[in-house]
Coordinates of C-alpha atoms and ligand atoms in Angstrom, one line a residue:
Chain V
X1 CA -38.4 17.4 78.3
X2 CA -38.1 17.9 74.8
X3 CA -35.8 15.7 73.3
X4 CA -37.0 14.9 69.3
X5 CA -38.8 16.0 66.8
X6 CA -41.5 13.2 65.3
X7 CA -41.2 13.6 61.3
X8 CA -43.1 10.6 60.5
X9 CA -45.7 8.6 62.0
X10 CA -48.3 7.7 59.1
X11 CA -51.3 6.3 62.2
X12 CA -50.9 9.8 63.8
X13 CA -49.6 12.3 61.6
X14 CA -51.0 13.1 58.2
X15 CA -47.8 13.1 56.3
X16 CA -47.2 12.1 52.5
X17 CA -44.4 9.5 51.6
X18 CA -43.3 12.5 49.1
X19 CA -42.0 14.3 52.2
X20 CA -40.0 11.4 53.3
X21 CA -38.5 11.0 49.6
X22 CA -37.8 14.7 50.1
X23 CA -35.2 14.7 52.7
X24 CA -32.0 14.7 53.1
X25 CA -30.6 10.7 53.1
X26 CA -29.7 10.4 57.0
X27 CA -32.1 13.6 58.0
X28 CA -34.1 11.4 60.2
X29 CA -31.8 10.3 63.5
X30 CA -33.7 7.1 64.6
X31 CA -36.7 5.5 62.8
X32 CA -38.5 2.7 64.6
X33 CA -39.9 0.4 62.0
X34 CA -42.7 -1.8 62.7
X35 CA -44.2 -4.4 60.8
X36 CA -42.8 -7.3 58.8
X37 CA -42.8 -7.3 54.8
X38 CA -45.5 -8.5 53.0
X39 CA -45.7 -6.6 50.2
X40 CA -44.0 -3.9 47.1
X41 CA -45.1 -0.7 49.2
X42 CA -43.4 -1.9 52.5
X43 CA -40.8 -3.3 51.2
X44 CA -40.1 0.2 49.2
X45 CA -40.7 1.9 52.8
X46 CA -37.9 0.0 54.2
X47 CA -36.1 0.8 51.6
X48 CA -36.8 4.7 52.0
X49 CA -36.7 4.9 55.8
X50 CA -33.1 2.9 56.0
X51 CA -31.7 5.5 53.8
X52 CA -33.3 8.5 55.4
X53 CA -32.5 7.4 58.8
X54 CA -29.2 7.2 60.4
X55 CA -30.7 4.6 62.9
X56 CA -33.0 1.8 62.2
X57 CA -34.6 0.0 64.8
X58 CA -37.1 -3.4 64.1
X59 CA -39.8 -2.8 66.5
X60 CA -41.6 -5.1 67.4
X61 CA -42.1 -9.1 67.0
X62 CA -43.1 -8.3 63.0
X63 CA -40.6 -6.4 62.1
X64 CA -37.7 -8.5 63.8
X65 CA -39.1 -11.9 63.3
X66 CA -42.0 -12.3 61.1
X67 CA -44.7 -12.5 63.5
X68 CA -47.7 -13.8 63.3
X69 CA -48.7 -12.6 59.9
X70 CA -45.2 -14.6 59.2
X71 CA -47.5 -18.2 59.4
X72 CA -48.9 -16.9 56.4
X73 CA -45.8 -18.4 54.6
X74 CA -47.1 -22.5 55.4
X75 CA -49.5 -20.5 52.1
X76 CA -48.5 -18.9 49.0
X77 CA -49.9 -15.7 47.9
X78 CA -52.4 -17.6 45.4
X79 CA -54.0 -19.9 48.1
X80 CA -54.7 -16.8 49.9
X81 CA -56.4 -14.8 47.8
X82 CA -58.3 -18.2 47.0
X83 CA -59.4 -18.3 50.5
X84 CA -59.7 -14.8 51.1
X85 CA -61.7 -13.9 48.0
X86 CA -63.8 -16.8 47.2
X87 CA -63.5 -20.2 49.4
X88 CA -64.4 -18.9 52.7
X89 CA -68.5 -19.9 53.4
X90 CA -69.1 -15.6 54.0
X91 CA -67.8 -14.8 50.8
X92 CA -70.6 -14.5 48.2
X93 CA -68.3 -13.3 45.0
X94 CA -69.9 -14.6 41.9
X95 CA -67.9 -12.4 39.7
X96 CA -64.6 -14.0 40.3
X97 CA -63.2 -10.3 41.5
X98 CA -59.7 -10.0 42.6
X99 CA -58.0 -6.9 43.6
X100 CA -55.6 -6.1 40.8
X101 CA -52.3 -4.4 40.8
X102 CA -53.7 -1.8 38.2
X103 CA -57.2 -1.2 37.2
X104 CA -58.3 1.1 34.4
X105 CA -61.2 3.6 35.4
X106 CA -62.1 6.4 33.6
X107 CA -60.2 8.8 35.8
X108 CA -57.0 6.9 35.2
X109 CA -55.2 3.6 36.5
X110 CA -55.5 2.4 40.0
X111 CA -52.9 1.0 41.3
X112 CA -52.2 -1.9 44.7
X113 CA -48.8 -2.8 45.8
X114 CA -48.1 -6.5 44.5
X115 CA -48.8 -9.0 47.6
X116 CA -45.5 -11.3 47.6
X117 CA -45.5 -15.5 48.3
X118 CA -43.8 -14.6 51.3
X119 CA -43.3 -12.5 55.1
X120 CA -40.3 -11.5 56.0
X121 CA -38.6 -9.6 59.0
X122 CA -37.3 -6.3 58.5
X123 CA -33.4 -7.0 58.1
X124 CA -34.4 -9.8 54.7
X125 CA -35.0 -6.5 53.2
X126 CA -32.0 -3.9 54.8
X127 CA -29.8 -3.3 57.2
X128 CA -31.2 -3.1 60.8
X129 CA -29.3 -1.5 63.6
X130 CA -31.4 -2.1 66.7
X131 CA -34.1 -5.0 67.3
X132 CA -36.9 -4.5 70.3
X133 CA -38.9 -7.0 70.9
X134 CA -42.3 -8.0 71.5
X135 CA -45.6 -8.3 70.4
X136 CA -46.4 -5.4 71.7
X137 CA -42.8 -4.1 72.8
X138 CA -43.2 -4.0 76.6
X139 CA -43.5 0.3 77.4
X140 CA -40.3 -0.4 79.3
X141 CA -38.3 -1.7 77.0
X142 CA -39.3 1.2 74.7
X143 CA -38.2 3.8 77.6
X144 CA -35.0 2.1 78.3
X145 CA -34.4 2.1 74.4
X146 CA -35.2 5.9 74.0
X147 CA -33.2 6.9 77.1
X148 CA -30.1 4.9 75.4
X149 CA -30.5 6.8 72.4
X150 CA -31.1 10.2 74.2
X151 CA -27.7 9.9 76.2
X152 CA -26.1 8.3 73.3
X153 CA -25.6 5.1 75.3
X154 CA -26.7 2.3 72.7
X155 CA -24.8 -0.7 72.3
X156 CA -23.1 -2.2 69.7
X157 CA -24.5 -2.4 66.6
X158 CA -27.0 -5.4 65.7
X159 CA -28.2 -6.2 69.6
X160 CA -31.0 -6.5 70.8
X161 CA -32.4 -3.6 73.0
X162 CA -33.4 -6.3 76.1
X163 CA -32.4 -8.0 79.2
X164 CA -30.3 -11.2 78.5
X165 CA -32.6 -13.9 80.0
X166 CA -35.3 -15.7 79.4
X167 CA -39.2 -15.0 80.3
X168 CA -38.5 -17.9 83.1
X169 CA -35.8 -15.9 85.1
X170 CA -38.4 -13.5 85.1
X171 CA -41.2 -15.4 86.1
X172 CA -42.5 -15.7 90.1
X173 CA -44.4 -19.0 90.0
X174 CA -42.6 -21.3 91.8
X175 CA -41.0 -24.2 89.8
X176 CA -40.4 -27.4 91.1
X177 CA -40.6 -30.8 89.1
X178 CA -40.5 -30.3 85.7
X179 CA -41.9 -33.4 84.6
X180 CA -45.7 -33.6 82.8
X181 CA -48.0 -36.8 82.0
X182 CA -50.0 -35.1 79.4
X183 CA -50.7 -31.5 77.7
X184 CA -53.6 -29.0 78.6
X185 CA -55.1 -25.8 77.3
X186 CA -56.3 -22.7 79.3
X187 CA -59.4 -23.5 78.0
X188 CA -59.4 -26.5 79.9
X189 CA -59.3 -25.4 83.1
X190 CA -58.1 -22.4 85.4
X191 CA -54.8 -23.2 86.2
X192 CA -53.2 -22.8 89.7
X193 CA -51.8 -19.1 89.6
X194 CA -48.6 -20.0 91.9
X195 CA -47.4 -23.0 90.0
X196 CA -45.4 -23.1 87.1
X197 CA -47.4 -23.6 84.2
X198 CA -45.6 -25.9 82.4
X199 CA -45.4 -28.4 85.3
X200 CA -49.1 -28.3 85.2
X201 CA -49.1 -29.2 81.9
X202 CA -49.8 -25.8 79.9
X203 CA -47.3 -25.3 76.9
X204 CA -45.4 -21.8 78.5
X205 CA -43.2 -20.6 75.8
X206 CA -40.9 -19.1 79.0
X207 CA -38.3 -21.5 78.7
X208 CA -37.0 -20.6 75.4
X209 CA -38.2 -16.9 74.5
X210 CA -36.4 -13.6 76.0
X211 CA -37.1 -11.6 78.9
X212 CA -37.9 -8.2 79.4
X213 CA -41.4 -8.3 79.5
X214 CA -41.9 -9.0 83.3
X215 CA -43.8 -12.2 82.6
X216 CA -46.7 -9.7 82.5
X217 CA -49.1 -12.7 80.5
X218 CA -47.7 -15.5 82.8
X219 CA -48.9 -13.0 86.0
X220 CA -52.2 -12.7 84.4
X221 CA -52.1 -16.8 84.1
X222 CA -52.0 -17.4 80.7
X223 CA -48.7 -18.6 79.1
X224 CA -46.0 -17.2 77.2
X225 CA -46.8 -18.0 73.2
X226 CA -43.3 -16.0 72.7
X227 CA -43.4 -13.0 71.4
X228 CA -40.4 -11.6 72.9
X229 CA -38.3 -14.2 70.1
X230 CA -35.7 -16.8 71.0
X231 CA -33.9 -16.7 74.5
X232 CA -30.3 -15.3 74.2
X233 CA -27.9 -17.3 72.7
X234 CA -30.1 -20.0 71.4
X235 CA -30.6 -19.9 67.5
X236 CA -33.9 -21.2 66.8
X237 CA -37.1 -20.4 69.2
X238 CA -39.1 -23.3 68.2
X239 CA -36.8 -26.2 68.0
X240 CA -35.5 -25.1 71.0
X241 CA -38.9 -25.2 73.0
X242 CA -40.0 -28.8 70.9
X243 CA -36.5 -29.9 72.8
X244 CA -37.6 -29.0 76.1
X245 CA -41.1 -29.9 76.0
X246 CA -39.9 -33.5 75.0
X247 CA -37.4 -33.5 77.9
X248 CA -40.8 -32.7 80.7
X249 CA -43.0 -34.6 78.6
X250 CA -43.7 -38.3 79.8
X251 CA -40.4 -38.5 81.3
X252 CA -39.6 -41.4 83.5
X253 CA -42.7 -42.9 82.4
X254 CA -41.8 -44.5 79.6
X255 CA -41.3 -47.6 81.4
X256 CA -45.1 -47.9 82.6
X257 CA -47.0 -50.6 80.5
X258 CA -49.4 -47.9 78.9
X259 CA -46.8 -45.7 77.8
X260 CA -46.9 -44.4 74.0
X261 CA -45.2 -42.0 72.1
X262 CA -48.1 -41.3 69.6
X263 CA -50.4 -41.0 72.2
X264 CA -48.6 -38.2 74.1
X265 CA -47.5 -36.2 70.5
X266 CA -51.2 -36.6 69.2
X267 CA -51.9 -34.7 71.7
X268 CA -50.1 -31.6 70.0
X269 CA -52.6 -30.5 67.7
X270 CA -50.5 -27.4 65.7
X271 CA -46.7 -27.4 66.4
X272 CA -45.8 -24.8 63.9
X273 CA -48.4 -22.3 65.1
X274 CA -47.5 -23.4 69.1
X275 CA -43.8 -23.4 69.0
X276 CA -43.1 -20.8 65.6
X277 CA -46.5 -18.4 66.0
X278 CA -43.9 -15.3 66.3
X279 CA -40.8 -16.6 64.2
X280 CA -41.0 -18.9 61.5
X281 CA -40.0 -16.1 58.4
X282 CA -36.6 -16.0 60.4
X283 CA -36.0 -19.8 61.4
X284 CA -34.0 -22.2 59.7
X285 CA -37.1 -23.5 57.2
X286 CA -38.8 -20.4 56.9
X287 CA -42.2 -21.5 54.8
X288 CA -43.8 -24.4 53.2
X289 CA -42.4 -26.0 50.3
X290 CA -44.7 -27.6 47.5
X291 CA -43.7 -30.2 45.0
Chain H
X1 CA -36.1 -38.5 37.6
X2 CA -34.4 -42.5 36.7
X3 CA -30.7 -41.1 38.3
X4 CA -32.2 -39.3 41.3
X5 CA -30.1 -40.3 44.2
X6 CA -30.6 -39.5 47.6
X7 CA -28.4 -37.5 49.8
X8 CA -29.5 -38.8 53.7
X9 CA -27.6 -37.2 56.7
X10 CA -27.3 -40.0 59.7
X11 CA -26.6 -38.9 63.4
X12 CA -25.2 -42.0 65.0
X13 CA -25.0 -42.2 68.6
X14 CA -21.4 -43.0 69.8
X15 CA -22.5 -46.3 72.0
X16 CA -24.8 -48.5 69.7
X17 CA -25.7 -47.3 66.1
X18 CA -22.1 -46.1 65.1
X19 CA -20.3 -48.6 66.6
X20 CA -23.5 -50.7 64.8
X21 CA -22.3 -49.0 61.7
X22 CA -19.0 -50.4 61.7
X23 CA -19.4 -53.7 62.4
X24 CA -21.5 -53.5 58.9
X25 CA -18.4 -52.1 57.7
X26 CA -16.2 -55.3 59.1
X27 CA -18.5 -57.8 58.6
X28 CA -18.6 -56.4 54.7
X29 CA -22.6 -56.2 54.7
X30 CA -23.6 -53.9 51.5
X31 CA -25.4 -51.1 51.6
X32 CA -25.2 -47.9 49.0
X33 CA -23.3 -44.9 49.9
X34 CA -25.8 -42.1 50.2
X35 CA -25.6 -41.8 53.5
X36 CA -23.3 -39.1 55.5
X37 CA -22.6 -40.1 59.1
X38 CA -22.6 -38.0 61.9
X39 CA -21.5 -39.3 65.3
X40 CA -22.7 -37.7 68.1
X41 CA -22.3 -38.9 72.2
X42 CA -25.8 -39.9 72.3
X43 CA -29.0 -39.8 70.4
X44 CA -29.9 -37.3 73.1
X45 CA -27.8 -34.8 71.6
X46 CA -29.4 -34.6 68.2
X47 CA -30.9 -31.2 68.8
X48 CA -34.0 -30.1 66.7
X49 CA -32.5 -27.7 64.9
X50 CA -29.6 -29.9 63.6
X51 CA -32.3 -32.1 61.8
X52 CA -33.7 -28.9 60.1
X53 CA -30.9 -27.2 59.4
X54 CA -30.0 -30.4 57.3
X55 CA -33.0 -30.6 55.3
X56 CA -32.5 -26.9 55.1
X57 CA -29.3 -27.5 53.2
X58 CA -30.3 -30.1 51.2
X59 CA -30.8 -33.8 52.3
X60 CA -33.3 -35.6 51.3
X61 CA -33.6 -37.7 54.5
X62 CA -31.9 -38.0 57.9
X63 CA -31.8 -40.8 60.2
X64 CA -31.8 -40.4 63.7
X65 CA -30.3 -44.0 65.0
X66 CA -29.9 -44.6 68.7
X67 CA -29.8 -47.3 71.6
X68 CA -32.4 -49.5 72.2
X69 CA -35.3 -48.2 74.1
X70 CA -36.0 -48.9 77.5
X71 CA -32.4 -49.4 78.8
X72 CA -29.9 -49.5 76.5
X73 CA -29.0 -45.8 76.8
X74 CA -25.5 -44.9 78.2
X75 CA -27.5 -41.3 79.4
X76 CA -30.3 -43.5 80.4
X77 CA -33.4 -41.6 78.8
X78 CA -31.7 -40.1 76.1
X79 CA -32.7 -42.0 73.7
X80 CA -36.8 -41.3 75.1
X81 CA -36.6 -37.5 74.6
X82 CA -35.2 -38.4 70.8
X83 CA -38.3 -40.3 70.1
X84 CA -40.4 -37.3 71.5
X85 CA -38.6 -34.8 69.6
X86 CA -38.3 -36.8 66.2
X87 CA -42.3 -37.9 66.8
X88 CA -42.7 -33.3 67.0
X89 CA -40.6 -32.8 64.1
X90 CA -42.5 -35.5 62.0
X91 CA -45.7 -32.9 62.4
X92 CA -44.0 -30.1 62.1
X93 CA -41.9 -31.4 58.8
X94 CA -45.4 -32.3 57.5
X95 CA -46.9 -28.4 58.1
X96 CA -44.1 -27.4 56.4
X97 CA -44.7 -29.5 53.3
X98 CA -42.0 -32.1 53.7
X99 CA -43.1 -35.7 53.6
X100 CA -42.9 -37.0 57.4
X101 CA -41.1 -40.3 56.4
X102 CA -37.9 -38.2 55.3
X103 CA -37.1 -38.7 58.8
X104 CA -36.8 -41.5 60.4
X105 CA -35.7 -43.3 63.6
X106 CA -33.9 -46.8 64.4
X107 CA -32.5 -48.4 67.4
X108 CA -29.7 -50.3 66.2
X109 CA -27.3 -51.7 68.6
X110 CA -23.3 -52.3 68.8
X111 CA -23.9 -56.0 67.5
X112 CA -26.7 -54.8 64.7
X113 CA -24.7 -54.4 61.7
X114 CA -26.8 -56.0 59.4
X115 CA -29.7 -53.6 60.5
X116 CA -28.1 -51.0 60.0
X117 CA -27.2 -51.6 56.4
X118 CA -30.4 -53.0 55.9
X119 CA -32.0 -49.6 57.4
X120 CA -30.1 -47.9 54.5
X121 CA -31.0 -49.3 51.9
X122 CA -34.8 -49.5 52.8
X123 CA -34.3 -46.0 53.7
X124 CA -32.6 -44.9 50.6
X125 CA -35.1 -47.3 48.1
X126 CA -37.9 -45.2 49.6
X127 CA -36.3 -41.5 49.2
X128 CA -36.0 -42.9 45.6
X129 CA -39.1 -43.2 45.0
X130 CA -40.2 -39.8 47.1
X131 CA -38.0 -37.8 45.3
X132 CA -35.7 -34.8 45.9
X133 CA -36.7 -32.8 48.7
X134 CA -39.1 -29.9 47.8
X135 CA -36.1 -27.8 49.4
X136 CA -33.9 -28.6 47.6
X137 CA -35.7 -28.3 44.4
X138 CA -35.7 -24.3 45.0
Ligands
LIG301 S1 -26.2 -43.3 74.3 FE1 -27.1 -44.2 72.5 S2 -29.0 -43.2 72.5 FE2 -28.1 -42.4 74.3

């Protein structure tokens, strides 16, 4: 069944941003935008495909949160290109060379879209209508949003187009005592595939990121790191994950003689990039700050 | 910066540090006013994101002041999960480029007045000297 036409799609199609600019303002009926902004030419992309399109949907984890690229902003754009260009023990560039926003060649100037300090999601930069989330958007969540659109069935304005619930109503390991002595990796042994895995000690982002995705990485027995954002009605994913993990974590313990606070936290080696790896351009402190 | 002065948010829980917090006021024990107090039922209740949501708009320091650990909680291990959480958000405050000691946790009970003002003024002598918050700065 036919039911649109594609107009744009710059990793399949071979299609000029001059066509774009060439339409009609509101020609395009639904754009699904994906990808956070990070620099001058997405952000002018944005800018472009809100006012082409009458509907604008942030697809994907990048484009509605940050994403991963978002942990970027714990750098500015200077201590990247540091790293990138000349500190990392690969990089052999004696010349000092940059990319530049413009460079002079004989054929004319060259030009790069400016790299900001900064990621941000999608609706920083416009207006968004619809969010799907994910890292990737789960196919059926893309079909269910497609079929809304097709029968004109979308919700109000500004939702979220997926399930109300968290990755733990969705979730068949069975759960029992939440209550944990001390924290594990995957890489530190093959976790029981029935059990929850935050009982046995694995941090699963279940408990505070949205449903919708079947559990599909929990059935394949690794843990949530959550993608799918924060759980309805909670504000901020990763405060509201470092609130449950201290509520399992060494509870009713504290009483026993070799009981320590430092001991069980040091065993947290990267908070921001366990409990924020999708979301920290759209939480309450959304980068670094210097002095 | 000579006239910097600090702006700390305190979350008080209900039982011990607030009621702590007045009898500093009764007894008359001095401390300076740069605190703002918030009472809440239980230390317990101090979610994550109201900590960063107040650096986010501004403080330069919040205390998180509670019952005494192990039993003095009214909710029993409320005051545990705090220290777990508060001991997190240290780490986390620190990845995100804010000095760790701008938050900072007491037990202070009902009869502790004179902690509790002295927990100010320590705590408000050292912002002085760390400065405004990089947030706030922007
Ligand atoms: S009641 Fe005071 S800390 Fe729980």
């Amino acid at each position: 069944m036919e039911i649109a036409d594609i107009v744009f799609w710059p990793v399949a199609m071979d299609i000029k941003y001059k066509e774009v600019e060439n339409m009609l303002d509101g020609y395009i009926d639904v754009c699904f935008f994906n990808g956070a902004i990070r620099n001058s030419e997405q952000e002018y992309l944005a800018k472009l495909l809100r006012r082409k399109s009458k509907i604008l949907i942030a697809f994907g984890a990048c484009a509605q949160l940050g994403g991963i690229p978002g942990l970027a902003n714990i750098f500015s754009a200077e201590e990247i290109f540091e790293t990138i260009y000349h500190s990392t023990p690969s990089t052999n560039n004696t010349l000092k060379i940059e990319p530049n926003e413009s460079t002079k060649i004989v054929e004319g100037i060259l030009e790069l879209p400016t790299f900001y300090d900064e990621v941000k999601p999608l609706d920083k930069i416009v207006q968004v209508d619809y969010y799907i989330p994910g890292c990737p958007p789960p196919p059926k969540l893309i079909i269910q949003a497609v079929e809304a659109i097709r029968s004109n069935k979308l919700p109000p304005k500004g939702s979220i187009l997926a399930p109300e619930i968290a990755v733990c109503d969705e979730c068949p390991r069975k759960k029992e005592d939440k209550k944990i002595s001390e924290i594990k990796r995957v890489l530190d042994f093959v976790p029981d595939s029935e059990k929850c895995l935050l009982e046995q000690g694995i941090i699963c982002m279940g408990p505070a990121t949205r449903g919708g995705c079947d559990a599909k990485c929990i059935q394949a027995n690794m843990p949530c790191t959550g993608c799918g954002g924060p759980c309805p009605n909670i504000e901020e994913q990763g405060a509201a994950m470092i609130s449950a993990l201290s509520t399992v974590l060494g509870i009713g313990e504290e009483k026993d003689e070799n009981y320590s606070v430092n001991n069980l936290i040091s065993q947290l080696k990267d908070p921001l990039g366990t409990f924020y790896k999708y979301t920290l351009p759209s939480s309450i402190i959304k980068k670094r700050y210097k002095k | 910066m000579t006239d910097f002065e600090p702006k700390i948010i305190g979350f008080l829980c209900n039982w011990c540090s607030y009621a702590g917090a007045d009898l500093a006021g009764v007894s008359r024990f001095q401390y300076p006013p740069n605190m703002r107090q918030i009472r809440v039922m239980c230390s317990g209740r101090i979610h994550p994101s109201f900590i960063l949501q107040a650096f986010k708009e501004g403080a330069d320091g919040v205390l998180v002041a509670g019952c005494h650990t192990p039993n003095d909680c009214h909710y029993i291990s409320g005051n545990f999960k705090t220290e777990r959480r508060v001991a997190i958000l240290k780490k986390l405050l620190e990845q995100l480029g804010l000095e760790p000691e701008r938050l900072r946790l007491e037990w202070i009970s009902a009869s502790e007045g004179e902690k509790f003002s002295k927990t100010v003024l320590e705590m408000t002598n050292e912002l002085r000297k760390l400065g405004p918050s990089p947030i706030k700065e922007e």
